[in-house]
Amino acid sequence: QVQLVESGGGLVQAGGSLRLSCVASGHTLTTYAMAWFRHTPGKEREFVAAITWDLGSEHYSDSVKGRFTISRHSATNTLFLLMDTLQPEDTAVYYCASRSRLLSMVALRRAQNYDYWGQGTQVSVSS
């Protein structure tokens, strides 16, 4: 059974930084892409960033581009999200997700195209 375990969330002041991690089991030779999404109560789940597992091609939402960096360490099946210059509007529960089949660049941004999800980790940014 594929499992994703997230960590690294917490409380931070505006302008600060956090690094999220997601360790995946059962991903060797099967992962095509992994991604980060975030959710705030009353709003739809929002795409944050994605990365392909072979060449490490990065994709970002406009709201985080230039501030967040997604990366992966294939040997340990670990996904990272480095978040810099955090703002109160970044407050949300952040989820990691995994997909084992090919996706187009557009499809990488849709939550419904991912097969496995972590439990989520809370990120809170104070003003």
mmCIF file of C-alpha atoms in Angstrom:
data_model
loop_
_atom_site.group_PDB
_atom_site.id
_atom_site.type_symbol
_atom_site.label_atom_id
_atom_site.label_comp_id
_atom_site.label_asym_id
_atom_site.label_seq_id
_atom_site.Cartn_x
_atom_site.Cartn_y
_atom_site.Cartn_z
ATOM 1 C CA GLN A 1 0.000 0.000 0.000
ATOM 2 C CA VAL A 2 1.389 3.403 -0.984
ATOM 3 C CA GLN A 3 1.586 5.855 1.894
ATOM 4 C CA LEU A 4 2.666 9.493 2.070
ATOM 5 C CA VAL A 5 3.824 10.968 5.377
ATOM 6 C CA GLU A 6 4.182 14.741 5.675
ATOM 7 C CA SER A 7 6.061 16.857 8.190
ATOM 8 C CA GLY A 8 7.459 20.350 8.668
ATOM 9 C CA GLY A 9 4.353 22.460 9.148
ATOM 10 C CA GLY A 10 4.085 24.973 11.948
ATOM 11 C CA LEU A 11 3.665 28.586 12.972
ATOM 12 C CA VAL A 12 5.732 31.359 11.428
ATOM 13 C CA GLN A 13 5.638 35.146 11.167
ATOM 14 C CA ALA A 14 5.075 36.878 7.850
ATOM 15 C CA GLY A 15 8.309 36.973 5.889
ATOM 16 C CA GLY A 16 9.602 33.782 7.459
ATOM 17 C CA SER A 17 10.378 30.394 5.936
ATOM 18 C CA LEU A 18 9.407 26.758 6.365
ATOM 19 C CA ARG A 19 10.362 23.521 4.655
ATOM 20 C CA LEU A 20 7.802 20.773 4.239
ATOM 21 C CA SER A 21 8.749 17.144 3.667
ATOM 22 C CA CYS A 22 6.788 14.165 2.388
ATOM 23 C CA VAL A 23 8.167 10.631 2.515
ATOM 24 C CA ALA A 24 6.527 8.155 0.153
ATOM 25 C CA SER A 25 6.568 4.370 0.379
ATOM 26 C CA GLY A 26 6.257 2.078 -2.629
ATOM 27 C CA HIS A 27 7.333 4.697 -5.188
ATOM 28 C CA THR A 28 10.458 3.091 -6.625
ATOM 29 C CA LEU A 29 10.218 2.938 -10.434
ATOM 30 C CA THR A 30 6.529 3.844 -10.304
ATOM 31 C CA THR A 31 6.333 7.580 -9.575
ATOM 32 C CA TYR A 32 5.718 9.950 -12.469
ATOM 33 C CA ALA A 33 5.043 13.138 -10.516
ATOM 34 C CA MET A 34 4.450 14.458 -7.034
ATOM 35 C CA ALA A 35 2.800 17.695 -6.013
ATOM 36 C CA TRP A 36 1.756 19.980 -3.193
ATOM 37 C CA PHE A 37 -1.793 21.270 -2.788
ATOM 38 C CA ARG A 38 -3.269 23.412 -0.034
ATOM 39 C CA HIS A 39 -6.731 23.829 1.438
ATOM 40 C CA THR A 40 -8.451 26.436 3.584
ATOM 41 C CA PRO A 41 -11.943 25.828 5.023
ATOM 42 C CA GLY A 42 -14.598 27.226 2.709
ATOM 43 C CA LYS A 43 -12.335 27.167 -0.340
ATOM 44 C CA GLU A 44 -11.452 24.571 -2.952
ATOM 45 C CA ARG A 45 -8.196 22.673 -2.826
ATOM 46 C CA GLU A 46 -5.553 24.787 -4.569
ATOM 47 C CA PHE A 47 -2.568 23.695 -6.627
ATOM 48 C CA VAL A 48 0.770 24.895 -5.248
ATOM 49 C CA ALA A 49 3.603 23.113 -7.052
ATOM 50 C CA ALA A 50 4.471 19.865 -8.841
ATOM 51 C CA ILE A 51 7.609 18.079 -9.963
ATOM 52 C CA THR A 52 8.196 15.213 -12.371
ATOM 53 C CA TRP A 53 10.218 12.378 -10.920
ATOM 54 C CA ASP A 54 12.487 11.631 -13.866
ATOM 55 C CA LEU A 55 13.993 15.011 -14.798
ATOM 56 C CA GLY A 56 12.729 17.089 -11.889
ATOM 57 C CA SER A 57 10.740 19.530 -14.028
ATOM 58 C CA GLU A 58 9.109 22.093 -11.738
ATOM 59 C CA HIS A 59 5.661 23.660 -12.024
ATOM 60 C CA TYR A 60 4.249 26.414 -9.798
ATOM 61 C CA SER A 61 1.063 28.344 -9.282
ATOM 62 C CA ASP A 62 1.318 32.052 -9.991
ATOM 63 C CA SER A 63 0.682 32.878 -6.339
ATOM 64 C CA VAL A 64 3.830 31.109 -5.095
ATOM 65 C CA LYS A 65 6.183 31.369 -8.070
ATOM 66 C CA GLY A 66 9.439 32.982 -6.998
ATOM 67 C CA ARG A 67 8.802 32.299 -3.301
ATOM 68 C CA PHE A 68 8.390 28.507 -3.080
ATOM 69 C CA THR A 69 10.735 25.814 -4.386
ATOM 70 C CA ILE A 70 9.730 22.193 -4.911
ATOM 71 C CA SER A 71 12.352 19.444 -5.034
ATOM 72 C CA ARG A 72 12.699 15.701 -4.679
ATOM 73 C CA HIS A 73 15.251 13.171 -3.487
ATOM 74 C CA SER A 74 14.551 10.075 -5.543
ATOM 75 C CA ALA A 75 16.785 7.705 -3.554
ATOM 76 C CA THR A 76 14.644 8.169 -0.437
ATOM 77 C CA ASN A 77 11.323 8.861 -2.188
ATOM 78 C CA THR A 78 11.117 12.224 -0.471
ATOM 79 C CA LEU A 79 9.377 15.373 -1.667
ATOM 80 C CA PHE A 80 10.204 18.844 -0.330
ATOM 81 C CA LEU A 81 8.641 22.275 -0.458
ATOM 82 C CA LEU A 82 10.807 25.203 0.618
ATOM 83 C CA MET A 83 8.574 28.168 1.384
ATOM 84 C CA ASP A 84 10.204 31.594 1.605
ATOM 85 C CA THR A 85 8.721 35.039 2.259
ATOM 86 C CA LEU A 86 5.584 33.482 3.703
ATOM 87 C CA GLN A 87 2.455 35.624 3.831
ATOM 88 C CA PRO A 88 -0.765 35.287 5.865
ATOM 89 C CA GLU A 89 -2.623 34.188 2.732
ATOM 90 C CA ASP A 90 -0.348 31.132 2.597
ATOM 91 C CA THR A 91 -2.032 29.817 5.756
ATOM 92 C CA ALA A 92 -3.595 26.449 4.914
ATOM 93 C CA VAL A 93 -3.349 22.710 5.336
ATOM 94 C CA TYR A 94 -0.735 21.517 2.863
ATOM 95 C CA TYR A 95 -1.074 18.085 1.250
ATOM 96 C CA CYS A 96 1.402 16.083 -0.790
ATOM 97 C CA ALA A 97 0.161 13.879 -3.608
ATOM 98 C CA SER A 98 1.591 11.266 -5.957
ATOM 99 C CA ARG A 99 0.796 10.022 -9.455
ATOM 100 C CA SER A 100 2.273 6.909 -11.103
ATOM 101 C CA ARG A 101 1.101 7.495 -14.688
ATOM 102 C CA LEU A 102 1.987 10.141 -17.273
ATOM 103 C CA LEU A 103 0.375 13.567 -17.023
ATOM 104 C CA SER A 104 0.351 16.595 -19.272
ATOM 105 C CA MET A 105 1.609 19.895 -17.890
ATOM 106 C CA VAL A 106 -1.968 21.096 -17.545
ATOM 107 C CA ALA A 107 -3.101 17.904 -15.819
ATOM 108 C CA LEU A 108 -0.341 18.234 -13.219
ATOM 109 C CA ARG A 109 -2.310 21.132 -11.727
ATOM 110 C CA ARG A 110 -5.536 19.175 -11.153
ATOM 111 C CA ALA A 111 -5.976 17.431 -7.816
ATOM 112 C CA GLN A 112 -8.296 14.798 -9.276
ATOM 113 C CA ASN A 113 -5.437 13.414 -11.378
ATOM 114 C CA TYR A 114 -3.404 12.271 -8.371
ATOM 115 C CA ASP A 115 -3.675 8.757 -6.964
ATOM 116 C CA TYR A 116 -2.310 9.011 -3.422
ATOM 117 C CA TRP A 117 -2.479 11.700 -0.748
ATOM 118 C CA GLY A 118 -0.864 12.462 2.566
ATOM 119 C CA GLN A 119 -2.723 13.421 5.725
ATOM 120 C CA GLY A 120 -1.848 17.102 5.461
ATOM 121 C CA THR A 121 0.274 19.421 7.589
ATOM 122 C CA GLN A 122 -0.847 22.784 8.960
ATOM 123 C CA VAL A 123 1.012 25.948 7.977
ATOM 124 C CA SER A 124 -0.002 29.110 9.824
ATOM 125 C CA VAL A 125 1.474 32.523 9.011
ATOM 126 C CA SER A 126 0.834 35.430 11.359
ATOM 127 C CA SER A 127 0.711 39.047 10.205
#
